[in-house]
Every structure is written in structure tokens, then in C-alpha cells.
Amino acid sequence: MLLAVDCGNTNTVFALWDGTAFVATWRTSTEWQRTADQYYVWLMTLMKLRGIEGDITEVIVSSTVPRVVFNLRVLSDRYFNTRPLVVGRPGCQLPSDPRVDAGTTIGPDRLVNTAGAFDRHGGDLIVVDFGTATTFDVVSSDGAYIGGVIAPGVNLSLEALHNAAAALPHVDITRPQAVIGSNTVACMQSGIFWGYVGLIKEITARIRGDYDRPMRVIATGGLAPLFQQSEALFDAFEDELTMHGLTVIHRYNKELENT
């Protein structure tokens, strides 16, 4: 089986791929101090609880937190006897090379989302990912990442409001009943919700204007369905786009090995 690991700034997702489907997916907080031994005990315990049999023989990792990669490499080498593919590092090839300014460092998650979206939807896409940051990735007609936009994430914006203004409480993001809030919580929820609806509409419209050809908008991340309820902001929603992208990149590298 393939172990696909997507390490983000807030959470890390582990998923087992049997060649045709994900048989299990688990999420844990991202902690760079966690050792390979701790990862292994945690993962094996969860596999046993799910009654999953079979050996992990291959590993692919995407990480926006560089310090986490070392212990994930040790996990792969020590316990699964395989050298992991690490997206964005030498030895891991992409189906299409990105076309950006020379010397630009691209987040591995954005490269993985590009590969996954192109595999499922073809080219000329805007991929909107609701993570710690809200990212807009532009996928060309041939599947290459050609740039995008980075905006503050929804939860990050809410946290900033709370931390910067002593009188403002923590609130959950939800669609407010009205735009005009009649209390502090409703005002904050309206500002965040409708503010991000406007952000999504405006940025995607301006990307389309720059790109100057029809484009589809693909959304991923836990908050995407919430914003889709308000208006038809997205053409499709992919719940496991990043994990799918990891399997696409892994398959591509295996095909290269066999040629």
C-alpha cells in the first residue's frame, strides 16, 4: 500500500491508498517535534483499530513545514524500508513543470493540488484551497502551475480579529441570517462570511481577466461547501483533492521508473 502524507501548517493528513481507492484517512495536528517512533505507534494503532491488513511499501510526502520532513523520512526508512518521495525535492518529478519566475519557491501543496485538479478536470482551472491561507492556483491548459494568489485564511482572519481587539470574542464561521448584524458575534460572522464571498468572486474574476480565456473554479478544503451555499462560486468541490494529487504524482514517478 501507498502511504500519502499531506503536512500543512495546522494539520497533517495520513491516507492509505491500495491502488484503486483510499482505504483510510486520519488527521493529526502538525508538530515538528513528533518523532518517527511516535508516528509509527500512532499509525499502527489506528490501522489495527480499523482492521486494516497489508504492508505499507511506498510513501509520498507533501509538506509546507520543512522541519517535519526529516522525521517522516525516518519513519519511511526505518519502519517501511522505503525511500519516500517528497514533493518539491530532488528525485520527485511532476507531471508538468511549473512556469513561474526563476528562483521562486512554490508550496508543495499547490503543486499537488495542481496535479490532482488537472487529472480530474483538465486544464484552464482556478483551484481555491481553504487552508491556513486561502490560495488560488492557476492551472494552464497543459496542466502546469503558472502562478496564483495567496490570501489570509478564514480562521486566521477570525483569530487576528480576536487577538487585535480585546472586546471581540472567538466566533465560529457560519452563514449569517442577515448581512447587517444586530450583535457583535453576528457582525463578525457577517464581515468574515460575506467578505470572503466577495474576495473569492473578485479574485477569480480578475484571474479570468488576466488569463483571457474560459476557466473553471475547483474548490477544496473544509470551508468550501459553506461558501458554496451562498452563491455558485465554484464549478466543483473536491474533498480529497490534495491526497488525490499525491497519488497522481506517485503514479507518474513510478511510470518514469519503469520506462
Coordinates of C-alpha atoms in Angstrom, one line a residue:
M1 CA 0.0 0.0 0.0
L2 CA 1.0 3.6 -0.5
L3 CA 1.1 5.9 2.5
A4 CA 0.3 9.5 1.3
V5 CA 1.1 12.3 3.8
D6 CA 0.0 15.9 3.5
C7 CA 1.6 18.1 6.1
G8 CA 0.0 21.5 6.4
N9 CA 0.7 24.4 8.8
T10 CA -2.1 23.3 11.1
N11 CA -2.9 19.7 10.4
T12 CA -1.2 16.6 8.9
V13 CA -3.3 14.1 6.9
F14 CA -2.2 10.4 6.5
A15 CA -4.1 8.3 3.9
L16 CA -3.7 4.7 2.8
W17 CA -4.1 4.1 -1.0
D18 CA -4.5 0.5 -2.1
G19 CA -4.1 1.3 -5.8
T20 CA -7.7 2.0 -6.5
A21 CA -9.1 3.9 -3.5
F22 CA -8.2 5.3 -0.2
V23 CA -8.9 2.7 2.5
A24 CA -8.5 5.1 5.4
T25 CA -7.7 8.7 6.2
W26 CA -6.5 10.2 9.5
R27 CA -5.8 13.7 10.6
T28 CA -3.5 14.9 13.4
S29 CA -2.1 18.3 14.4
T30 CA 1.2 19.3 12.8
E31 CA 4.1 19.1 15.3
W32 CA 7.6 19.2 14.1
Q33 CA 8.9 17.7 17.4
R34 CA 7.0 14.4 16.8
T35 CA 9.4 11.6 16.3
A36 CA 9.3 8.8 13.7
D37 CA 8.7 6.3 16.5
Q38 CA 5.7 8.3 17.7
Y39 CA 4.3 8.5 14.2
Y40 CA 4.6 4.7 13.8
V41 CA 2.9 3.8 17.0
W42 CA 0.1 6.2 16.3
L43 CA -0.4 5.0 12.8
M44 CA -0.2 1.3 13.5
T45 CA -2.7 1.7 16.4
L46 CA -5.2 3.4 14.1
M47 CA -4.7 0.7 11.4
K48 CA -5.3 -2.0 13.9
L49 CA -8.5 -0.4 15.2
R50 CA -9.8 -0.2 11.6
G51 CA -8.8 -3.8 11.0
I52 CA -6.6 -2.8 8.1
E53 CA -4.2 -5.5 6.9
G54 CA -1.3 -5.3 4.5
D55 CA 2.1 -3.7 4.5
I56 CA 3.0 -0.1 3.6
T57 CA 5.5 -0.4 0.8
E58 CA 5.7 3.1 -0.6
V59 CA 5.4 6.6 0.9
I60 CA 4.9 10.1 -0.7
V61 CA 5.0 13.3 1.4
S62 CA 3.9 16.9 0.7
S63 CA 4.9 19.3 3.5
T64 CA 4.7 23.1 3.9
V65 CA 6.6 22.7 7.2
P66 CA 10.2 21.8 6.3
R67 CA 11.2 20.6 9.8
V68 CA 8.5 17.9 9.8
V69 CA 10.0 16.2 6.7
F70 CA 13.1 14.7 8.5
N71 CA 11.1 12.6 10.9
L72 CA 8.7 11.5 8.1
R73 CA 11.7 10.4 6.1
V74 CA 13.0 8.4 9.1
L75 CA 9.5 6.8 9.6
S76 CA 9.6 5.7 6.0
D77 CA 13.2 4.4 6.0
R78 CA 13.1 2.7 9.4
Y79 CA 9.7 1.1 9.5
F80 CA 8.6 0.7 5.9
N81 CA 12.0 0.1 4.3
T82 CA 11.4 2.6 1.5
R83 CA 12.8 5.9 0.5
P84 CA 9.8 8.4 0.4
L85 CA 9.0 10.7 -2.5
V86 CA 9.0 14.3 -1.2
V87 CA 7.2 16.7 -3.4
G88 CA 9.3 19.7 -4.3
R89 CA 12.6 17.9 -3.5
P90 CA 15.0 16.4 -6.0
G91 CA 14.0 12.9 -7.0
C92 CA 10.3 13.7 -7.2
Q93 CA 9.2 14.6 -10.7
L94 CA 6.0 16.5 -11.5
P95 CA 3.7 15.6 -14.4
S96 CA 4.1 19.2 -15.7
D97 CA 6.8 21.6 -14.6
P98 CA 5.6 24.9 -13.1
R99 CA 6.1 28.0 -15.1
V100 CA 7.0 30.8 -12.7
D101 CA 9.7 33.3 -12.1
A102 CA 13.2 31.8 -11.8
G103 CA 14.2 31.1 -8.2
T104 CA 10.6 31.1 -7.0
T105 CA 9.8 28.5 -4.3
I106 CA 6.3 27.0 -4.7
G107 CA 4.4 25.5 -1.8
P108 CA 4.3 21.7 -2.3
D109 CA 0.6 21.7 -1.5
R110 CA 0.0 24.0 -4.5
L111 CA 1.9 21.7 -6.8
V112 CA 0.0 18.7 -5.5
N113 CA -3.4 20.4 -5.9
T114 CA -2.5 21.4 -9.5
A115 CA -1.7 17.7 -10.3
G116 CA -4.8 16.4 -8.7
A117 CA -7.1 19.0 -10.3
F118 CA -5.7 18.6 -13.8
D119 CA -6.1 14.8 -13.6
R120 CA -9.7 15.1 -12.7
H121 CA -10.8 18.3 -14.6
G122 CA -8.3 19.0 -17.3
G123 CA -6.7 22.4 -17.7
D124 CA -7.6 26.1 -17.6
L125 CA -8.5 25.9 -13.9
I126 CA -8.5 28.1 -10.8
V127 CA -8.1 25.9 -7.7
V128 CA -9.2 27.5 -4.4
D129 CA -7.9 25.9 -1.3
F130 CA -9.3 26.9 2.1
G131 CA -6.4 26.1 4.5
T132 CA -4.4 28.2 6.9
A133 CA -4.1 30.5 3.9
T134 CA -6.7 30.8 1.2
T135 CA -4.8 30.1 -2.0
F136 CA -5.8 30.5 -5.7
D137 CA -3.8 28.3 -8.0
V138 CA -3.9 28.8 -11.8
V139 CA -3.6 25.6 -13.9
S140 CA -2.8 26.0 -17.5
S141 CA -4.3 24.1 -20.4
D142 CA -1.3 21.6 -20.3
G143 CA -1.5 21.1 -16.5
A144 CA 1.3 23.4 -15.4
Y145 CA 1.1 25.6 -12.4
I146 CA 1.6 29.1 -13.6
G147 CA 1.0 31.2 -10.5
G148 CA -1.8 32.3 -8.3
V149 CA -2.8 34.3 -5.3
I150 CA -2.3 33.9 -1.5
A151 CA -4.8 35.5 0.9
P152 CA -5.2 35.1 4.7
G153 CA -7.2 32.0 5.7
V154 CA -10.7 32.3 7.2
N155 CA -9.8 31.0 10.6
L156 CA -6.6 33.1 10.6
S157 CA -8.6 36.2 9.9
L158 CA -11.0 35.4 12.8
E159 CA -8.1 34.8 15.1
A160 CA -6.5 38.1 14.1
L161 CA -9.7 39.9 14.9
H162 CA -9.9 38.3 18.3
N163 CA -6.2 38.9 19.2
A164 CA -6.1 42.5 17.9
A165 CA -9.3 43.7 19.5
A166 CA -9.8 42.9 23.2
A167 CA -13.6 43.3 23.0
L168 CA -14.1 40.9 20.1
P169 CA -14.7 37.2 21.1
H170 CA -13.9 34.0 19.4
V171 CA -16.6 33.1 16.9
D172 CA -17.4 30.2 14.6
I173 CA -17.7 30.8 10.9
T174 CA -21.2 30.4 9.6
R175 CA -23.5 32.0 7.1
P176 CA -25.3 34.8 9.0
Q177 CA -29.0 35.2 8.8
A178 CA -28.6 38.8 7.6
V179 CA -25.8 41.0 6.3
I180 CA -26.5 43.6 9.0
G181 CA -25.6 42.1 12.3
S182 CA -27.5 43.1 15.4
N183 CA -24.9 41.9 17.9
T184 CA -21.1 41.6 18.0
V185 CA -21.0 37.9 17.0
A186 CA -23.4 38.4 14.1
C187 CA -21.4 41.5 12.9
M188 CA -18.2 39.5 12.9
Q189 CA -19.7 36.5 11.2
S190 CA -21.2 38.7 8.5
G191 CA -17.9 40.5 7.9
I192 CA -15.9 37.3 7.6
F193 CA -18.5 35.3 5.6
W194 CA -19.6 38.0 3.1
G195 CA -16.1 39.4 3.0
Y196 CA -14.7 36.1 1.8
V197 CA -17.6 35.6 -0.7
G198 CA -16.5 39.0 -2.2
L199 CA -12.9 38.1 -2.1
I200 CA -13.5 34.8 -3.9
K201 CA -15.7 36.4 -6.6
E202 CA -13.3 39.3 -7.2
I203 CA -10.1 37.4 -7.3
T204 CA -11.4 34.7 -9.6
A205 CA -12.9 37.3 -11.9
R206 CA -9.6 39.2 -12.1
I207 CA -7.7 35.9 -12.7
R208 CA -10.1 35.2 -15.6
G209 CA -9.5 38.7 -16.9
D210 CA -5.7 38.2 -16.8
Y211 CA -5.9 34.7 -18.3
D212 CA -8.3 35.8 -21.0
R213 CA -10.0 32.5 -21.7
P214 CA -12.8 30.5 -20.1
M215 CA -11.8 28.9 -16.7
R216 CA -13.4 26.6 -14.2
V217 CA -13.1 27.1 -10.5
I218 CA -12.4 24.0 -8.4
A219 CA -12.6 24.3 -4.6
T220 CA -11.1 22.2 -1.8
G221 CA -10.8 22.4 1.9
G222 CA -13.3 22.1 4.7
L223 CA -14.9 25.5 4.4
A224 CA -15.6 25.3 0.6
P225 CA -19.1 23.8 1.0
L226 CA -20.1 26.6 3.4
F227 CA -19.2 29.4 0.9
Q228 CA -20.8 27.4 -2.0
Q229 CA -24.2 27.7 -0.2
S230 CA -24.3 31.4 -0.7
E231 CA -23.9 31.6 -4.5
A232 CA -22.5 29.4 -7.2
L233 CA -18.9 30.3 -6.5
F234 CA -17.3 27.0 -7.7
D235 CA -17.8 24.7 -10.6
A236 CA -16.8 21.7 -8.5
F237 CA -15.8 20.7 -5.0
E238 CA -13.1 18.1 -4.3
D239 CA -12.9 16.9 -0.7
E240 CA -9.7 15.0 -1.1
L241 CA -8.0 16.9 -3.9
T242 CA -4.6 17.1 -2.3
M243 CA -4.5 13.4 -1.4
H244 CA -5.6 12.5 -4.9
G245 CA -2.8 14.8 -6.3
L246 CA -0.3 12.8 -4.2
T247 CA -1.4 9.6 -5.8
V248 CA -1.1 11.2 -9.3
I249 CA 2.4 12.3 -8.7
H250 CA 3.4 9.0 -7.2
R251 CA 2.0 7.1 -10.2
Y252 CA 3.8 9.4 -12.6
N253 CA 7.1 8.8 -10.8
K254 CA 6.6 5.0 -10.9
E255 CA 5.9 5.2 -14.6
L256 CA 9.1 7.0 -15.1
E257 CA 11.0 4.3 -13.2
N258 CA 9.5 1.6 -15.4
T259 CA 10.4 3.3 -18.7

